[in-house]
Tab-separated table of C-alpha atoms in Angstrom:
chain	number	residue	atom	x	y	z
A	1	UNK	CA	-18.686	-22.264	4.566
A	2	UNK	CA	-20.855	-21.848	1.356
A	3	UNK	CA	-19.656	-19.512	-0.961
A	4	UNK	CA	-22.836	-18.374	-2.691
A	5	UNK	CA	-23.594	-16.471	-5.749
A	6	UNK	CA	-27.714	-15.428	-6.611
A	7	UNK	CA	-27.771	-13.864	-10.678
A	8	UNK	CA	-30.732	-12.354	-11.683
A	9	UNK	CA	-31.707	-10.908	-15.651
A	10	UNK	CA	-30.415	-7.542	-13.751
A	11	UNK	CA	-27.477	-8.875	-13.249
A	12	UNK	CA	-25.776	-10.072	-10.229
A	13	UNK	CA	-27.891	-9.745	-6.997
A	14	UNK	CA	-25.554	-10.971	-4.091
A	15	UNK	CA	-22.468	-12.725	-3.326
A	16	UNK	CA	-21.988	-14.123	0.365
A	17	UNK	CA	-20.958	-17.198	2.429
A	18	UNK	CA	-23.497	-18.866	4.566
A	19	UNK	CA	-23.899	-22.155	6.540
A	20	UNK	CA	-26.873	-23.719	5.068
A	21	UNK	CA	-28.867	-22.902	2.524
A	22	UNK	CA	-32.389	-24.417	2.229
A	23	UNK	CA	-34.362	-24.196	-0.719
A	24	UNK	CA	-37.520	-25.351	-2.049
A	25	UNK	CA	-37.135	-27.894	-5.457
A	26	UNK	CA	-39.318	-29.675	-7.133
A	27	UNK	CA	-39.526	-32.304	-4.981
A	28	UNK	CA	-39.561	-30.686	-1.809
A	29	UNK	CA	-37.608	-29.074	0.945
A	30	UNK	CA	-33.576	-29.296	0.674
A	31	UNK	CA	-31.021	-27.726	3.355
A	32	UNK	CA	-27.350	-28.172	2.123
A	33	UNK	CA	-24.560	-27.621	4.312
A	34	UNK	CA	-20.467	-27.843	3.031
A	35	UNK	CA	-19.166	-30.478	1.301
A	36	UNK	CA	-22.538	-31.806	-0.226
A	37	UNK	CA	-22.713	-33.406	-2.996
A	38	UNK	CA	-22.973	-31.915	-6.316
A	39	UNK	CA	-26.611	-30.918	-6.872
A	40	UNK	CA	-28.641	-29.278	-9.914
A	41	UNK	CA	-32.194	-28.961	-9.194
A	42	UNK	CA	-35.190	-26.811	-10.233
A	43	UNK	CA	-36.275	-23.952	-7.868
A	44	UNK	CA	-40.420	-23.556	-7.085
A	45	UNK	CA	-41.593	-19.729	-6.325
A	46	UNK	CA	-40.790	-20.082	-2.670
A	47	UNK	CA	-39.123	-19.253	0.144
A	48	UNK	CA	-34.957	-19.569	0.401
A	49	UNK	CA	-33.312	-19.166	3.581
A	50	UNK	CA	-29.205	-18.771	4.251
A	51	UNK	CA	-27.332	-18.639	7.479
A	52	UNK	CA	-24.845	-15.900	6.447
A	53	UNK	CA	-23.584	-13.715	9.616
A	54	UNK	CA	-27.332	-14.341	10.784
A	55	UNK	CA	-30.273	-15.778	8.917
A	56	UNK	CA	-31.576	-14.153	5.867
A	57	UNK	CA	-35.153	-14.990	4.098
A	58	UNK	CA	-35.208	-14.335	0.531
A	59	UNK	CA	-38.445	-14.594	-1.847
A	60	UNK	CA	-37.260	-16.126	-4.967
A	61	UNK	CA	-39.715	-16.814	-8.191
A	62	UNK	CA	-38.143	-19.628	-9.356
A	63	UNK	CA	-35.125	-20.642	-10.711
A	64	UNK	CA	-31.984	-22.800	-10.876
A	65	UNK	CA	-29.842	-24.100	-7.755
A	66	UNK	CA	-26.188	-25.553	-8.188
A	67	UNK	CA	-23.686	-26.765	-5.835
A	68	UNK	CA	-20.438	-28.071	-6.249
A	69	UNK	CA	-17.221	-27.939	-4.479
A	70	UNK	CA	-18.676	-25.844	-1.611
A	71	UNK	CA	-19.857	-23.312	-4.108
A	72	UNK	CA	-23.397	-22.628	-5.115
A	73	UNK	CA	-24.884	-20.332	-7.816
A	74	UNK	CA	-28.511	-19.594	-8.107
A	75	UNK	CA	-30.442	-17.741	-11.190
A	76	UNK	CA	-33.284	-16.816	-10.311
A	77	UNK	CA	-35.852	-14.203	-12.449
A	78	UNK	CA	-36.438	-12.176	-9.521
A	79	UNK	CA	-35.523	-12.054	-5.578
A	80	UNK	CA	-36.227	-9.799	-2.713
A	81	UNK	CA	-34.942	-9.789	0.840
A	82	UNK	CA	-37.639	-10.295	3.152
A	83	UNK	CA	-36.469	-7.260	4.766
A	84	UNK	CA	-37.253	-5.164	1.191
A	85	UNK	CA	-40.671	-7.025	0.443
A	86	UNK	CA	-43.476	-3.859	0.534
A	87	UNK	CA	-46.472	-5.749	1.939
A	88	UNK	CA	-48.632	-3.088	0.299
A	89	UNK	CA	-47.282	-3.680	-3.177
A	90	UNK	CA	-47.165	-7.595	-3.317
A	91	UNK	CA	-51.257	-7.422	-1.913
A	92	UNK	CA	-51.764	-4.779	-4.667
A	93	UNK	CA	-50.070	-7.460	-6.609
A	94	UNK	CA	-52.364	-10.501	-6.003
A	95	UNK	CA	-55.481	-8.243	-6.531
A	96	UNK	CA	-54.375	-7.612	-10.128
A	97	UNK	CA	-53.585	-11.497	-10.436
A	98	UNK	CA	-57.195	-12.502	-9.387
A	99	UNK	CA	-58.386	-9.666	-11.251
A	100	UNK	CA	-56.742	-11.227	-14.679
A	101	UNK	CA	-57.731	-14.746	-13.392
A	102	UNK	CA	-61.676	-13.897	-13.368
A	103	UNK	CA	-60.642	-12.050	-16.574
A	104	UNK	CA	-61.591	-14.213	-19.840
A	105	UNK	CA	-59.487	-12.093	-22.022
A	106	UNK	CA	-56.384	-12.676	-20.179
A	107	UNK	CA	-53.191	-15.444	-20.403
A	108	UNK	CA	-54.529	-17.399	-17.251
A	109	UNK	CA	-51.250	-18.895	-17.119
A	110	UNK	CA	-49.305	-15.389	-16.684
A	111	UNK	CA	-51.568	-14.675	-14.255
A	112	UNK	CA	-51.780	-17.771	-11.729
A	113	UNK	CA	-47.686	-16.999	-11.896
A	114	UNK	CA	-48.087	-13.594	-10.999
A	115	UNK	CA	-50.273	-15.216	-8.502
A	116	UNK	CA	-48.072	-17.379	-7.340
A	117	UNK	CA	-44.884	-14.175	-6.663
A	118	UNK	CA	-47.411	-11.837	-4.905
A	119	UNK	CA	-48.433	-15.209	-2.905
A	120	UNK	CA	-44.876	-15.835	-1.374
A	121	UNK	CA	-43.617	-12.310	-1.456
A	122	UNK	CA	-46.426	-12.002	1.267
A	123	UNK	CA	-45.677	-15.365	2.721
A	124	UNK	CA	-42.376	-14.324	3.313
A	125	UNK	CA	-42.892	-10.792	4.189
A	126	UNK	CA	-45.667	-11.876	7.380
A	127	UNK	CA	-44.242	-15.402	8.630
């Protein structure tokens, strides 16, 4: 088993054991299982899934992963069990996005992130 911590700006967010953890890096889809190898790699706004006593979905906007000696520590700016993820709220969410995107005033690189989150909180939330 994975012992697994997830810290957020708020603070810690969860601490578990799971079986697998896949994540989404930079350069694509990982799953580690116990005793892989040390790892550091850069976490996408995505999806993160862990087989703790059954299998959890997670929408994470970003982040850091690291593993070592079966135990791994994400940061993360923000996360939200699929479970928690208010479908209302994250399409309320991409409206405002688009809205600043077809906005000429606005920090078009804020928004396409904001994008982005609302994007895979509803990803998450539907599939």
């Amino acid at each position: 088993m994975i012992k697994v911590k997830i810290l957020t700006p708020n603070g810690p967010y969860k601490e578990t054991s799971a079986s697998i953890i896949n994540a989404v890096s930079e350069d694509g889809q990982r799953g580690i299982l116990s005793n892989h190898m040390p790892i550091v790699m850069n976490l996408k706004i995505s999806r993160l899934e862990m087989a703790e006593e059954k299998r959890e979905t997670y929408a994470i906007a970003g982040g850091i992963l690291y593993f070592k000696n079966n135990e791994c520590t994400i940061l993360t700016p923000a996360i939200e069990n699929k479970e928690d993820i208010d479908l209302e709220r994250a399409k309320a969410a991409k409206d405002r996005a688009e809205g600043h995107l077809h906005n000429q005033n606005s920090d078009i690189k804020r928004a396409e992130l904001s994008l982005k989150r609302a994007l895979n909180r509803i990803n998450v939330k539907v599939k």
